[in-house]
Coordinates of N, CA and C and ligand atoms in Angstrom, one line a residue:
X1 N 82.9 127.0 93.6 CA 83.9 125.9 94.9 C 83.6 126.6 95.9
X2 N 83.7 125.7 97.0 CA 83.1 125.9 98.3 C 84.3 127.1 99.3
X3 N 84.0 127.7 99.6 CA 85.0 129.1 100.2 C 86.2 128.4 101.1
X4 N 85.7 127.3 101.9 CA 87.0 126.8 102.4 C 87.9 126.1 102.0
X5 N 87.6 125.7 100.4 CA 88.5 125.0 99.4 C 89.5 125.8 98.9
X6 N 90.7 124.7 98.8 CA 92.2 125.6 98.7 C 91.9 124.8 97.1
X7 N 91.7 123.7 96.8 CA 91.8 123.1 95.5 C 90.8 121.7 94.9
X8 N 90.4 122.1 94.0 CA 89.2 121.0 93.8 C 90.0 119.9 92.9
X9 N 90.4 118.5 93.2 CA 91.6 117.5 92.5 C 90.6 117.0 91.7
X10 N 89.1 116.7 91.5 CA 88.5 115.6 90.9 C 87.1 116.5 90.5
X11 N 86.7 116.9 89.4 CA 85.2 117.4 89.1 C 84.4 116.3 89.5
X12 N 83.4 116.8 89.4 CA 81.9 116.0 89.2 C 81.9 115.1 88.0
X13 N 82.3 116.0 87.0 CA 82.1 115.3 85.4 C 83.3 114.0 85.4
X14 N 84.5 114.4 85.9 CA 85.7 113.6 85.9 C 84.9 112.1 86.7
X15 N 84.1 112.6 88.0 CA 83.7 111.4 88.8 C 82.5 110.5 87.8
X16 N 81.9 111.2 87.4 CA 80.2 110.5 86.7 C 81.3 109.5 85.7
X17 N 81.9 110.3 84.7 CA 83.0 109.2 83.7 C 83.7 108.4 84.2
X18 N 83.9 107.9 85.3 CA 85.4 107.0 85.7 C 84.1 106.2 86.4
X19 N 82.7 106.7 87.3 CA 81.8 105.4 87.4 C 81.1 105.0 86.1
X20 N 81.2 105.6 85.4 CA 80.4 104.9 84.0 C 81.2 103.8 83.7
X21 N 82.9 104.2 83.6 CA 83.8 103.0 83.1 C 84.0 101.9 84.1
X22 N 83.7 102.2 85.0 CA 84.1 101.3 86.4 C 82.7 100.4 86.3
X23 N 81.7 100.5 86.3 CA 80.5 100.2 85.8 C 80.4 99.5 84.8
X24 N 80.8 99.8 84.0 CA 81.1 98.6 82.6 C 81.8 97.5 83.2
X25 N 83.2 98.1 83.5 CA 84.3 97.2 83.5 C 83.2 95.9 84.7
X26 N 82.4 96.5 85.9 CA 82.1 95.4 86.7 C 81.4 94.7 86.1
X27 N 80.7 95.2 85.4 CA 79.4 94.4 84.2 C 80.2 93.2 83.7
X28 N 80.9 93.7 82.9 CA 81.5 92.7 82.4 C 82.3 91.8 83.2
X29 N 83.1 92.0 84.0 CA 83.8 91.1 84.9 C 83.1 90.0 85.4
X30 N 81.5 90.4 85.8 CA 80.5 89.5 86.7 C 79.5 88.9 85.6
X31 N 79.6 89.4 84.4 CA 78.4 88.9 83.4 C 77.9 87.6 83.8
X32 N 79.0 86.7 83.6 CA 79.0 85.5 83.5 C 79.2 84.9 84.8
X33 N 79.0 85.2 85.4 CA 79.1 84.9 86.9 C 77.9 84.0 87.7
X34 N 78.1 83.0 88.7 CA 76.8 82.4 88.4 C 75.5 83.2 89.0
X35 N 76.0 84.4 90.4 CA 75.1 85.1 90.7 C 75.7 86.1 90.6
X36 N 74.9 87.6 90.7 CA 75.5 88.9 90.7 C 75.9 89.2 92.1
X37 N 76.9 90.3 92.1 CA 77.9 90.2 93.5 C 76.9 91.2 94.6
X38 N 77.1 91.0 95.7 CA 76.2 91.9 96.7 C 77.5 92.9 96.7
X39 N 76.8 94.3 96.8 CA 77.8 95.3 96.9 C 77.5 95.8 98.2
X40 N 78.4 95.7 99.2 CA 78.3 95.9 100.4 C 79.3 97.6 100.9
X41 N 78.8 98.5 101.2 CA 79.1 99.8 100.9 C 79.6 100.1 102.3
X42 N 81.2 100.9 102.8 CA 81.0 101.1 103.9 C 80.4 102.8 104.4
X43 N 79.7 102.8 105.4 CA 79.0 104.0 105.6 C 80.2 104.8 106.2
X44 N 80.2 106.2 106.1 CA 79.1 107.0 105.4 C 79.7 107.3 104.3
X45 N 81.1 107.3 104.4 CA 81.6 108.3 103.3 C 81.7 107.5 101.8
X46 N 81.1 106.0 101.6 CA 81.4 105.4 100.1 C 79.7 105.9 99.8
X47 N 78.9 106.4 100.0 CA 77.7 106.7 100.0 C 77.3 107.1 98.2
X48 N 77.9 108.9 98.4 CA 77.7 109.6 97.1 C 77.9 108.3 95.8
X49 N 79.4 107.7 95.9 CA 80.0 106.7 95.2 C 79.3 105.8 94.8
X50 N 78.6 104.9 95.9 CA 77.7 103.9 95.8 C 76.7 104.3 95.0
X51 N 76.0 105.4 94.9 CA 74.7 106.0 94.5 C 75.1 106.2 92.9
X52 N 76.4 107.0 92.2 CA 76.6 106.9 91.4 C 77.0 106.1 90.4
X53 N 78.1 105.2 91.1 CA 78.2 103.6 90.2 C 77.3 102.8 90.0
X54 N 76.2 103.0 90.7 CA 75.1 101.2 90.4 C 74.3 101.6 89.2
X55 N 74.5 103.2 89.0 CA 73.7 103.6 87.6 C 74.1 103.1 86.5
X56 N 75.5 102.4 86.7 CA 76.5 102.5 85.6 C 76.7 100.7 85.6
X57 N 75.9 99.8 86.6 CA 76.4 98.6 86.6 C 75.0 97.6 85.7
X58 N 75.2 97.2 85.0 CA 74.1 96.3 84.3 C 73.8 94.8 84.4
X59 N 73.8 95.0 85.6 CA 73.4 93.6 86.4 C 72.4 94.1 87.6
X60 N 71.7 92.5 88.1 CA 70.8 92.8 89.0 C 71.5 92.7 90.3
X61 N 72.1 93.8 90.7 CA 73.0 93.4 92.0 C 71.9 93.9 93.3
X62 N 72.1 93.7 94.5 CA 71.7 94.3 95.5 C 72.8 95.0 96.1
X63 N 72.9 95.9 97.3 CA 73.3 96.1 97.8 C 73.3 96.4 99.4
X64 N 73.9 96.6 100.3 CA 73.9 96.5 101.9 C 75.1 96.9 102.6
X65 N 74.9 97.6 103.8 CA 75.5 98.4 104.6 C 76.5 98.2 105.6
X66 N 77.9 98.5 105.8 CA 78.3 98.3 107.2 C 78.8 99.2 107.7
X67 N 79.4 99.7 108.7 CA 79.4 100.9 109.1 C 81.0 100.1 110.4
X68 N 81.9 100.7 109.9 CA 82.9 100.3 110.8 C 84.2 101.7 111.4
X69 N 84.2 101.8 112.6 CA 85.0 103.0 112.8 C 86.6 102.8 112.9
X70 N 87.4 103.6 112.4 CA 88.6 103.5 112.2 C 89.4 105.0 112.2
X71 N 88.8 105.9 112.5 CA 89.3 107.3 111.9 C 89.2 108.3 112.9
X72 N 89.8 109.1 113.5 CA 90.0 110.0 114.1 C 90.6 111.3 113.6
X73 N 90.3 112.3 113.7 CA 91.0 113.6 112.9 C 91.3 113.3 111.9
X74 N 92.8 113.7 111.4 CA 93.3 113.4 109.8 C 94.0 111.9 109.9
X75 N 94.1 111.1 110.9 CA 95.2 110.2 110.9 C 94.5 108.9 111.6
X76 N 94.6 107.8 110.1 CA 94.1 107.0 110.3 C 94.9 105.6 111.8
X77 N 93.9 105.0 112.3 CA 94.3 104.2 113.7 C 94.1 102.8 113.4
X78 N 94.6 101.8 113.5 CA 94.6 100.4 113.6 C 93.7 99.9 113.7
X79 N 92.9 99.9 114.7 CA 91.7 99.2 115.1 C 90.9 99.2 115.0
X80 N 89.8 98.5 114.3 CA 88.7 98.3 113.6 C 87.2 98.5 114.4
X81 N 86.4 98.6 114.7 CA 85.3 98.3 115.6 C 84.2 98.3 114.4
X82 N 83.2 97.3 114.5 CA 82.0 97.5 113.7 C 80.7 98.0 114.6
X83 N 80.2 99.1 113.9 CA 78.9 100.0 114.7 C 77.7 99.4 113.9
X84 N 78.0 99.4 112.7 CA 76.9 98.7 112.2 C 77.3 97.2 111.1
X85 N 76.5 96.0 111.1 CA 77.1 94.8 110.4 C 75.9 95.0 109.3
X86 N 76.0 93.8 108.5 CA 75.2 93.3 107.4 C 73.8 93.1 107.8
X87 N 72.7 93.4 107.1 CA 71.5 93.0 107.4 C 71.3 91.6 106.9
X88 N 72.0 90.7 105.7 CA 71.7 89.8 105.3 C 73.2 88.9 105.5
X89 N 73.0 87.6 105.5 CA 74.1 85.9 105.5 C 74.8 87.1 104.5
X90 N 76.4 86.4 104.3 CA 76.8 86.6 103.1 C 77.6 85.2 102.6
X91 N 77.0 83.9 103.1 CA 77.9 82.9 103.1 C 77.0 82.4 101.7
X92 N 78.5 82.2 101.1 CA 78.3 81.8 99.5 C 78.3 83.0 98.6
X93 N 78.4 84.0 99.4 CA 78.1 85.0 98.0 C 79.0 86.2 98.1
X94 N 79.4 86.4 96.7 CA 80.2 87.0 95.9 C 79.9 88.8 96.0
X95 N 81.1 88.9 97.3 CA 80.6 90.5 97.6 C 81.8 91.5 96.7
X96 N 81.0 92.5 96.2 CA 81.7 93.9 96.4 C 81.7 94.7 97.1
X97 N 82.7 94.9 97.7 CA 83.1 95.8 98.6 C 83.5 97.4 97.9
X98 N 82.4 98.2 98.8 CA 82.6 99.8 97.9 C 82.8 100.5 99.1
X99 N 84.2 101.2 98.9 CA 85.0 101.9 99.7 C 85.1 103.5 98.9
X100 N 85.3 104.8 99.6 CA 85.6 105.9 99.8 C 87.1 106.0 99.1
X101 N 88.0 105.6 100.1 CA 89.2 105.7 99.9 C 90.3 104.6 100.9
X102 N 91.2 104.1 99.9 CA 92.1 103.4 100.6 C 93.4 104.4 101.3
X103 N 93.7 104.0 102.1 CA 94.9 105.0 102.8 C 95.9 104.0 103.0
X104 N 95.7 103.8 104.5 CA 96.9 102.8 105.0 C 96.0 101.3 104.6
X105 N 95.2 100.9 104.3 CA 94.4 99.3 103.5 C 94.5 98.6 104.9
X106 N 94.3 99.4 106.1 CA 94.1 98.4 107.3 C 92.5 98.3 107.4
X107 N 92.0 99.4 107.5 CA 90.1 99.1 107.3 C 89.5 98.3 106.1
X108 N 90.4 98.0 104.9 CA 90.3 96.9 104.0 C 90.8 95.7 104.2
X109 N 91.7 95.6 105.0 CA 92.3 94.5 105.1 C 91.2 93.9 106.1
X110 N 91.1 94.4 107.0 CA 90.2 93.6 108.2 C 88.9 93.3 108.0
X111 N 88.1 94.5 107.3 CA 86.8 94.1 106.6 C 86.4 93.0 105.9
X112 N 87.8 93.1 104.9 CA 88.0 92.0 104.1 C 87.9 90.4 104.5
X113 N 88.9 90.3 105.6 CA 89.0 88.8 106.1 C 87.7 88.7 107.5
X114 N 87.2 89.8 107.9 CA 85.8 89.2 108.1 C 85.0 89.0 107.5
X115 N 84.5 89.2 106.0 CA 83.8 88.9 105.4 C 84.0 87.7 105.0
X116 N 84.8 87.1 104.4 CA 85.8 85.9 104.1 C 85.4 84.9 105.5
X117 N 85.5 85.4 106.5 CA 85.2 84.5 107.8 C 84.0 84.1 108.2
X118 N 83.3 84.9 107.2 CA 81.5 84.8 107.6 C 81.4 84.3 106.4
X119 N 82.1 83.4 105.8 CA 82.0 82.6 104.2 C 81.8 83.1 103.5
X120 N 82.1 84.3 102.8 CA 81.7 85.1 101.5 C 82.4 84.6 100.5
X121 N 82.0 84.2 99.3 CA 82.3 82.9 98.3 C 83.5 83.8 97.7
X122 N 83.7 85.1 97.6 CA 84.8 86.1 97.1 C 84.2 87.7 97.4
X123 N 85.7 88.1 97.7 CA 85.3 89.7 98.3 C 86.4 90.2 97.2
X124 N 86.0 91.3 96.9 CA 86.6 92.0 95.9 C 86.3 93.5 96.0
X125 N 87.3 94.4 95.6 CA 87.1 96.0 96.2 C 86.7 96.6 95.5
X126 N 86.1 98.0 95.2 CA 86.0 99.1 94.3 C 85.9 100.1 95.1
X127 N 87.1 101.2 94.9 CA 87.4 102.2 95.5 C 87.5 103.2 94.4
X128 N 86.8 104.6 94.9 CA 86.6 105.7 94.4 C 88.4 106.5 94.6
X129 N 88.7 106.1 95.4 CA 90.1 106.9 95.6 C 91.2 106.2 96.3
X130 N 92.3 106.3 95.9 CA 93.4 105.5 96.5 C 94.6 106.4 96.5
X131 N 95.0 105.9 97.9 CA 96.3 106.9 98.2 C 97.3 106.4 98.6
X132 N 98.1 105.2 97.3 CA 98.9 104.4 97.3 C 100.0 104.3 98.3
X133 N 100.9 105.7 98.2 CA 101.7 106.2 99.2 C 101.5 106.3 100.5
X134 N 100.2 105.6 101.1 CA 100.3 106.1 102.6 C 99.9 104.6 102.9
X135 N 100.2 103.6 102.0 CA 99.5 102.1 102.9 C 101.2 101.5 103.5
X136 N 100.3 101.1 104.5 CA 101.1 100.1 105.7 C 101.1 98.5 105.5
X137 N 99.7 98.1 104.8 CA 99.5 96.7 104.7 C 99.8 96.3 103.3
X138 N 99.7 95.1 102.9 CA 99.8 94.8 101.6 C 98.9 94.5 101.4
X139 N 97.6 95.6 100.6 CA 96.6 95.2 99.9 C 96.0 96.1 98.9
X140 N 95.6 95.7 97.7 CA 95.1 96.5 96.8 C 93.7 96.5 96.4
X141 N 93.1 97.9 96.2 CA 91.5 97.4 95.3 C 91.5 96.9 94.0
X142 N 90.8 96.3 93.6 CA 90.4 95.6 92.1 C 89.4 96.6 91.5
X143 N 89.2 97.1 91.7 CA 88.9 98.6 91.3 C 89.0 100.0 91.3
X144 N 89.7 100.8 90.9 CA 89.9 102.0 91.5 C 89.5 102.8 90.7
X145 N 88.8 104.6 91.2 CA 88.4 105.4 90.7 C 89.9 106.4 90.1
X146 N 90.3 107.0 91.1 CA 91.4 107.8 90.9 C 92.3 107.5 91.9
X147 N 93.9 107.4 91.6 CA 94.5 107.7 92.4 C 95.2 109.2 93.1
X148 N 94.9 109.3 94.7 CA 95.6 111.1 95.0 C 96.7 110.7 95.3
X149 N 97.0 112.3 95.6 CA 98.3 112.3 96.3 C 98.5 112.4 97.7
X150 N 98.8 112.3 98.6 CA 99.4 112.0 100.2 C 98.6 113.5 100.5
X151 N 97.4 113.7 100.3 CA 96.8 115.2 101.0 C 95.9 114.4 101.3
X152 N 95.3 115.3 102.3 CA 93.7 115.0 103.1 C 92.7 115.8 102.1
X153 N 92.2 114.2 101.8 CA 90.6 115.0 100.7 C 89.5 115.2 101.3
X154 N 88.9 116.1 100.8 CA 87.2 115.6 101.2 C 86.5 115.9 99.9
X155 N 84.7 115.5 100.3 CA 83.9 116.0 99.2 C 83.5 114.6 98.8
X156 N 82.2 114.6 97.8 CA 81.9 113.3 97.4 C 82.0 112.2 98.5
X157 N 81.5 112.5 99.5 CA 81.4 111.4 100.6 C 82.1 111.8 101.4
X158 N 83.9 112.4 101.5 CA 84.8 112.1 102.6 C 84.9 113.7 102.9
X159 N 84.7 113.5 104.4 CA 84.3 114.2 105.5 C 85.8 115.0 106.1
X160 N 85.9 115.8 106.9 CA 86.3 116.6 107.7 C 85.5 117.0 109.0
X161 N 85.4 116.1 110.0 CA 84.5 116.1 111.1 C 83.3 116.3 110.8
X162 N 82.9 115.4 109.9 CA 81.6 114.9 109.2 C 80.9 116.4 108.2
X163 N 82.0 116.9 108.0 CA 81.4 117.9 107.3 C 81.9 117.7 105.8
X164 N 81.3 118.4 104.6 CA 81.8 118.7 103.3 C 81.6 117.4 102.5
X165 N 81.0 116.1 103.0 CA 80.6 115.1 102.5 C 79.4 115.2 101.4
X166 N 78.7 116.4 101.2 CA 77.7 116.6 100.4 C 78.8 117.4 99.0
X167 N 79.3 117.8 98.9 CA 80.2 118.5 98.0 C 80.9 117.5 96.7
X168 N 80.1 118.0 95.5 CA 79.8 117.0 94.5 C 81.1 117.0 93.7
X169 N 82.3 117.5 94.6 CA 84.0 117.2 93.8 C 84.6 116.7 95.2
X170 N 86.0 115.8 94.9 CA 86.8 115.6 95.2 C 87.7 117.2 95.8
X171 N 87.9 117.4 96.9 CA 89.3 118.4 97.0 C 90.0 118.8 98.0
X172 N 90.9 120.0 98.3 CA 91.6 119.7 100.0 C 91.3 121.2 100.0
X173 N 90.8 121.0 101.4 CA 90.6 122.2 102.2 C 91.8 123.2 102.4
X174 N 91.6 124.6 102.6 CA 92.5 125.5 103.1 C 92.9 124.7 104.4
X175 N 94.5 125.4 104.6 CA 95.2 125.0 105.8 C 94.6 125.4 107.2
X176 N 93.7 126.5 107.1 CA 93.2 127.1 108.4 C 91.9 126.3 108.7
X177 N 91.4 125.6 107.8 CA 90.3 125.0 108.0 C 90.2 123.6 109.1
X178 N 91.5 122.8 108.5 CA 91.7 121.7 109.5 C 92.5 122.1 110.6
X179 N 92.6 122.8 111.1 CA 93.2 123.6 112.5 C 91.6 123.7 113.4
X180 N 90.7 124.2 112.8 CA 89.4 124.3 113.9 C 88.7 123.0 114.0
X181 N 88.2 122.8 114.8 CA 87.3 121.6 115.1 C 85.8 121.3 115.4
X182 N 85.0 123.1 115.1 CA 83.8 123.4 114.9 C 83.3 123.1 114.1
Ligands
5GP201 P1 92.5 103.0 106.1 O1 92.3 101.8 107.3 O2 92.9 102.8 104.5 O3 93.8 103.7 106.4 O4 91.8 104.3 106.3 C1 90.6 104.3 105.1 C2 89.8 105.1 105.8 O5 90.6 106.9 106.2 C3 88.9 105.8 104.8 O6 87.5 105.2 104.4 C4 88.2 107.0 105.4 O7 87.1 107.4 105.9 C5 90.0 107.7 105.9 N1 90.5 108.7 105.3 C6 91.4 108.3 104.7 N2 92.5 109.2 104.1 C7 91.7 110.2 103.9 C8 91.2 111.2 103.8 O8 92.2 111.7 102.5 N3 90.0 112.2 103.7 C9 89.2 111.5 104.4 N4 87.9 112.5 104.5 N5 88.8 110.4 104.7 C10 90.1 109.6 104.8
MG202 MG1 85.6 105.0 104.9

């Protein structure tokens, strides 16, 4: 375990196992769809999750990336800015949005509305983590890896000041590590 970690909440083995279950469920749900879904991953946090999940989807999917910013330090703020938009058109496309964590739900609500405005045929959401206690807007992911308690988590894509994204598990840092910005 990383020396700055207080505890591991979800191990790498649990994540891989859950991704295999989610991949199977997604494959089953879209198998008879007119077209396979376009996975739209939100940079940067969802990259490790996307990479694991797609190994378990048995459909000819494609994926693309969007970067939105809504987050400073350890508290979510409301307004969302697009830092990188999709490369392809989403008109008539069935989209599966890939998120690292749904917290207040504001990011998801905004991005979902944006994609629908651009003419997406459908928008579903798969998230590695869900913090239901923190929700301030009414929105739920269609596929959830794990529900987590109301604690700031890092690892498997999730950062604190851009660090810890490469940890292969999800956990909580020691209190003193949240105080420094170095
Ligand atoms: P929301 O718009 O749902 O409040 O925020 C979603 C975004 O906030 C996530 O995509 C993630 O970037 C960030 N976030 C929310 N909770 C956590 C957390 O516990 N740890 C980390 N590292 N990021 C979080
Ligand atoms: Mg995110």
